[in-house]
PDB file of C-alpha atoms in Angstrom:
ATOM      1  CA  MET A 834      -3.099 -74.215 -54.505  1.00 56.00           C
ATOM      2  CA  LYS A 835      -4.461 -73.038 -57.727  1.00 64.00           C
ATOM      3  CA  LYS A 836      -7.827 -71.405 -57.898  1.00 65.00           C
ATOM      4  CA  SER A 837      -9.726 -71.682 -61.107  1.00 67.00           C
ATOM      5  CA  LEU A 838     -11.515 -68.588 -62.192  1.00 67.00           C
ATOM      6  CA  SER A 839     -15.155 -69.059 -62.783  1.00 71.00           C
ATOM      7  CA  GLN A 840     -16.271 -68.050 -66.189  1.00 74.00           C
ATOM      8  CA  LYS A 841     -19.454 -66.164 -66.817  1.00 72.00           C
ATOM      9  CA  PRO A 842     -21.853 -67.764 -69.208  1.00 69.00           C
ATOM     10  CA  VAL A 843     -21.627 -66.296 -72.677  1.00 70.00           C
ATOM     11  CA  ARG A 844     -24.679 -64.225 -73.472  1.00 73.00           C
ATOM     12  CA  LYS A 845     -26.299 -64.428 -76.800  1.00 70.00           C
ATOM     13  CA  PRO A 846     -26.122 -60.979 -78.448  1.00 68.00           C
ATOM     14  CA  ARG A 847     -29.447 -59.386 -79.105  1.00 69.00           C
ATOM     15  CA  SER A 848     -30.414 -58.804 -82.662  1.00 65.00           C
ATOM     16  CA  SER A 849     -30.054 -55.068 -83.242  1.00 70.00           C
ATOM     17  CA  GLN A 850     -32.082 -55.111 -86.413  1.00 77.00           C
ATOM     18  CA  PHE A 851     -35.822 -54.781 -86.233  1.00 79.00           C
ATOM     19  CA  LYS A 852     -37.566 -56.981 -88.744  1.00 85.00           C
ATOM     20  CA  MET A 853     -40.964 -55.913 -89.920  1.00 87.00           C
ATOM     21  CA  THR A 854     -43.497 -58.549 -90.783  1.00 91.00           C
ATOM     22  CA  PRO A 855     -45.331 -58.274 -94.105  1.00 93.00           C
ATOM     23  CA  ALA A 856     -48.527 -57.271 -92.254  1.00 94.00           C
ATOM     24  CA  MET A 857     -46.650 -54.522 -90.391  1.00 93.00           C
ATOM     25  CA  GLN A 858     -45.080 -53.367 -93.657  1.00 93.00           C
ATOM     26  CA  LEU A 859     -48.514 -53.156 -95.301  1.00 95.00           C
ATOM     27  CA  ARG A 860     -49.966 -51.162 -92.384  1.00 95.00           C
ATOM     28  CA  MET A 861     -46.967 -48.809 -92.464  1.00 94.00           C
ATOM     29  CA  GLU A 862     -47.378 -48.217 -96.208  1.00 96.00           C
ATOM     30  CA  LYS A 863     -51.091 -47.487 -95.771  1.00 96.00           C
ATOM     31  CA  ALA A 864     -50.374 -45.071 -92.919  1.00 95.00           C
ATOM     32  CA  MET A 865     -47.700 -43.242 -94.922  1.00 96.00           C
ATOM     33  CA  THR A 866     -50.035 -43.001 -97.917  1.00 96.00           C
ATOM     34  CA  SER A 867     -52.749 -41.590 -95.679  1.00 96.00           C
ATOM     35  CA  VAL A 868     -50.366 -39.005 -94.180  1.00 96.00           C
ATOM     36  CA  GLY A 869     -49.166 -38.051 -97.657  1.00 96.00           C
ATOM     37  CA  ASN A 870     -52.728 -37.593 -98.921  1.00 96.00           C
ATOM     38  CA  ILE A 871     -53.695 -35.426 -95.961  1.00 96.00           C
ATOM     39  CA  ALA A 872     -50.569 -33.282 -96.365  1.00 96.00           C
ATOM     40  CA  ASP A 873     -51.281 -32.922-100.093  1.00 96.00           C
ATOM     41  CA  GLN A 874     -54.871 -31.825 -99.424  1.00 97.00           C
ATOM     42  CA  GLN A 875     -53.734 -29.278 -96.848  1.00 97.00           C
ATOM     43  CA  ALA A 876     -51.048 -27.928 -99.188  1.00 96.00           C
ATOM     44  CA  ARG A 877     -53.613 -27.526-101.986  1.00 97.00           C
ATOM     45  CA  LYS A 878     -55.967 -25.694 -99.597  1.00 97.00           C
ATOM     46  CA  ASP A 879     -53.141 -23.377 -98.503  1.00 97.00           C
ATOM     47  CA  ASP A 880     -52.162 -22.733-102.138  1.00 97.00           C
ATOM     48  CA  LYS A 881     -55.762 -21.874-102.990  1.00 97.00           C
ATOM     49  CA  VAL A 882     -56.019 -19.422-100.090  1.00 97.00           C
ATOM     50  CA  GLN A 883     -52.800 -17.693-101.139  1.00 97.00           C
ATOM     51  CA  ARG A 884     -53.821 -17.635-104.807  1.00 97.00           C
ATOM     52  CA  GLU A 885     -57.150 -16.036-103.846  1.00 97.00           C
ATOM     53  CA  ALA A 886     -55.338 -13.479-101.665  1.00 96.00           C
ATOM     54  CA  ARG A 887     -53.056 -12.495-104.575  1.00 95.00           C
ATOM     55  CA  MET A 888     -56.072 -12.192-106.866  1.00 96.00           C
ATOM     56  CA  ALA A 889     -57.809  -9.938-104.325  1.00 96.00           C
ATOM     57  CA  ILE A 890     -54.758  -7.669-104.223  1.00 94.00           C
ATOM     58  CA  ALA A 891     -54.567  -7.568-108.025  1.00 91.00           C
ATOM     59  CA  GLU A 892     -58.263  -6.784-108.360  1.00 93.00           C
ATOM     60  CA  THR A 893     -58.037  -4.015-105.744  1.00 95.00           C
ATOM     61  CA  PHE A 894     -54.877  -2.412-107.150  1.00 93.00           C
ATOM     62  CA  ASP A 895     -56.613  -0.314-109.821  1.00 92.00           C
ATOM     63  CA  ALA A 896     -59.221   1.000-107.368  1.00 94.00           C
ATOM     64  CA  TRP A 897     -56.439   1.906-104.956  1.00 94.00           C
ATOM     65  CA  LEU A 898     -54.525   3.723-107.716  1.00 93.00           C
ATOM     66  CA  GLU A 899     -57.637   5.720-108.631  1.00 93.00           C
ATOM     67  CA  TRP A 900     -58.114   6.721-104.997  1.00 94.00           C
ATOM     68  CA  LEU A 901     -54.407   7.562-104.698  1.00 92.00           C
ATOM     69  CA  GLU A 902     -54.616   9.700-107.841  1.00 91.00           C
ATOM     70  CA  GLU A 903     -57.264  11.848-106.152  1.00 92.00           C
ATOM     71  CA  ALA A 904     -55.912  11.799-102.592  1.00 92.00           C
ATOM     72  CA  ALA A 905     -52.129  11.930-103.105  1.00 91.00           C
ATOM     73  CA  PRO A 906     -51.055  11.994-106.768  1.00 88.00           C
ATOM     74  CA  GLU A 907     -47.383  12.429-105.841  1.00 89.00           C
ATOM     75  CA  GLN A 908     -47.403   9.007-104.172  1.00 93.00           C
ATOM     76  CA  ILE A 909     -48.326   7.141-107.369  1.00 93.00           C
ATOM     77  CA  GLU A 910     -44.817   7.537-108.727  1.00 93.00           C
ATOM     78  CA  GLU A 911     -43.337   6.403-105.414  1.00 94.00           C
ATOM     79  CA  ALA A 912     -45.628   3.352-105.317  1.00 94.00           C
ATOM     80  CA  PHE A 913     -44.633   2.300-108.840  1.00 94.00           C
ATOM     81  CA  PHE A 914     -40.971   2.975-108.030  1.00 95.00           C
ATOM     82  CA  GLU A 915     -41.067   0.746-104.945  1.00 95.00           C
ATOM     83  CA  LEU A 916     -42.927  -2.039-106.729  1.00 94.00           C
ATOM     84  CA  GLY A 917     -40.477  -1.821-109.624  1.00 95.00           C
ATOM     85  CA  CYS A 918     -37.480  -2.063-107.309  1.00 95.00           C
ATOM     86  CA  PHE A 919     -38.637  -5.398-105.904  1.00 94.00           C
ATOM     87  CA  ALA A 920     -40.099  -6.944-109.065  1.00 94.00           C
ATOM     88  CA  THR A 921     -38.200  -9.359-111.271  1.00 94.00           C
ATOM     89  CA  ALA A 922     -36.896  -7.922-114.542  1.00 93.00           C
ATOM     90  CA  THR A 923     -39.795  -9.431-116.497  1.00 96.00           C
ATOM     91  CA  ASN A 924     -42.422  -8.254-114.034  1.00 95.00           C
ATOM     92  CA  ARG A 925     -40.754  -4.826-113.915  1.00 94.00           C
ATOM     93  CA  ARG A 926     -41.230  -4.445-117.695  1.00 94.00           C
ATOM     94  CA  ARG A 927     -44.843  -5.546-117.377  1.00 95.00           C
ATOM     95  CA  LEU A 928     -45.489  -3.302-114.376  1.00 93.00           C
ATOM     96  CA  PHE A 929     -44.336  -0.150-116.128  1.00 94.00           C
ATOM     97  CA  LYS A 930     -46.686  -0.828-119.050  1.00 94.00           C
ATOM     98  CA  HIS A 931     -49.604  -0.105-116.681  1.00 93.00           C
ATOM     99  CA  ALA A 932     -51.738   2.830-117.830  1.00 92.00           C
ATOM    100  CA  LYS A 933     -51.172   4.730-114.562  1.00 91.00           C
ATOM    101  CA  ALA A 934     -47.394   4.197-114.442  1.00 92.00           C
ATOM    102  CA  PRO A 935     -45.727   7.642-114.559  1.00 92.00           C
ATOM    103  CA  MET A 936     -43.098   8.374-117.196  1.00 93.00           C
ATOM    104  CA  GLY A 937     -39.500   8.078-116.010  1.00 93.00           C
ATOM    105  CA  VAL A 938     -40.201   5.863-113.009  1.00 94.00           C
ATOM    106  CA  ALA A 939     -38.974   2.774-114.890  1.00 94.00           C
ATOM    107  CA  GLU A 940     -35.537   4.323-115.371  1.00 95.00           C
ATOM    108  CA  ARG A 941     -35.426   5.414-111.730  1.00 94.00           C
ATOM    109  CA  ALA A 942     -36.274   1.900-110.542  1.00 95.00           C
ATOM    110  CA  GLN A 943     -33.701   0.328-112.871  1.00 95.00           C
ATOM    111  CA  GLU A 944     -31.007   2.722-111.588  1.00 96.00           C
ATOM    112  CA  GLN A 945     -31.849   1.724-108.010  1.00 95.00           C
ATOM    113  CA  VAL A 946     -31.722  -1.994-108.847  1.00 95.00           C
ATOM    114  CA  ASP A 947     -28.356  -1.494-110.608  1.00 96.00           C
ATOM    115  CA  ARG A 948     -27.040   0.424-107.578  1.00 96.00           C
ATOM    116  CA  TRP A 949     -28.101  -2.413-105.265  1.00 95.00           C
ATOM    117  CA  LYS A 950     -26.388  -4.959-107.528  1.00 95.00           C
ATOM    118  CA  GLU A 951     -23.160  -2.918-107.498  1.00 96.00           C
ATOM    119  CA  GLU A 952     -23.289  -2.640-103.694  1.00 96.00           C
ATOM    120  CA  GLU A 953     -23.877  -6.383-103.392  1.00 95.00           C
ATOM    121  CA  GLU A 954     -20.950  -7.165-105.694  1.00 96.00           C
ATOM    122  CA  ALA A 955     -18.720  -4.737-103.772  1.00 95.00           C
ATOM    123  CA  ALA A 956     -19.733  -6.377-100.491  1.00 95.00           C
ATOM    124  CA  LYS A 957     -18.953  -9.827-101.910  1.00 95.00           C
ATOM    125  CA  ALA A 958     -15.564  -8.623-103.157  1.00 94.00           C
ATOM    126  CA  ALA A 959     -14.787  -7.069 -99.765  1.00 94.00           C
ATOM    127  CA  ALA A 960     -15.811 -10.293 -98.001  1.00 94.00           C
ATOM    128  CA  ALA A 961     -13.583 -12.305-100.344  1.00 93.00           C
ATOM    129  CA  GLU A 962     -10.653  -9.962 -99.685  1.00 93.00           C
ATOM    130  CA  THR A 963     -11.195 -10.201 -95.929  1.00 93.00           C
ATOM    131  CA  ALA A 964     -11.374 -13.992 -96.094  1.00 92.00           C
ATOM    132  CA  ALA A 965      -8.206 -14.125 -98.182  1.00 91.00           C
ATOM    133  CA  ALA A 966      -6.398 -11.801 -95.763  1.00 91.00           C
ATOM    134  CA  GLU A 967      -7.517 -13.901 -92.784  1.00 91.00           C
ATOM    135  CA  ALA A 968      -6.381 -17.083 -94.522  1.00 88.00           C
ATOM    136  CA  ALA A 969      -3.007 -15.518 -95.280  1.00 88.00           C
ATOM    137  CA  ALA A 970      -2.693 -14.349 -91.670  1.00 88.00           C
ATOM    138  CA  ARG A 971      -3.528 -17.837 -90.399  1.00 88.00           C
ATOM    139  CA  LYS A 972      -1.014 -19.356 -92.789  1.00 84.00           C
ATOM    140  CA  ASN A 973       1.654 -16.926 -91.636  1.00 83.00           C
ATOM    141  CA  GLY A 974       0.722 -17.612 -88.009  1.00 77.00           C
ATOM    142  CA  GLU A 975       1.044 -21.363 -88.569  1.00 74.00           C
ATOM    143  CA  ALA A 976       4.383 -20.868 -90.301  1.00 69.00           C
ATOM    144  CA  ASP A 977       5.625 -18.716 -87.420  1.00 66.00           C
ATOM    145  CA  GLY A 978       4.343 -21.261 -84.908  1.00 61.00           C
ATOM    146  CA  ASN A 979       6.141 -24.097 -86.691  1.00 58.00           C
ATOM    147  CA  THR A 980       9.487 -22.297 -86.812  1.00 53.00           C
ATOM    148  CA  SER A 981       9.520 -21.503 -83.089  1.00 51.00           C
ATOM    149  CA  ALA A 982       8.699 -25.067 -82.041  1.00 48.00           C
TER     150      ALA A 982
END
């Protein structure tokens, strides 16, 4: 006696791709445009606030230097030195043309920047040497592992 196996009905596979109608596409484009416009407006507002904050600092800098000249004249050189250390090369040249910039502070700041560059290059070289040594050790370890197997 032979039993026939019942077969399950074949299911139609669902379409895995979502198809957007033209009306849905239009609504999506309008929504994305709206979101983009709002983000652009907010970014412009944020830029304006930051620009105004930088202008306030720039406008207050001279008054602060005058006060510092009276209260703690020795700190003027240190302030220019620290600003010079973190400024770009172009801004550093401009910064040290300021009327209140002490003589010699530009050279001091440049020496510090050069020292930092040398330390960074030495650190990169040391990291490269360490990586090369680790790679060589791994290669030797793999070679040793292959010979014992």
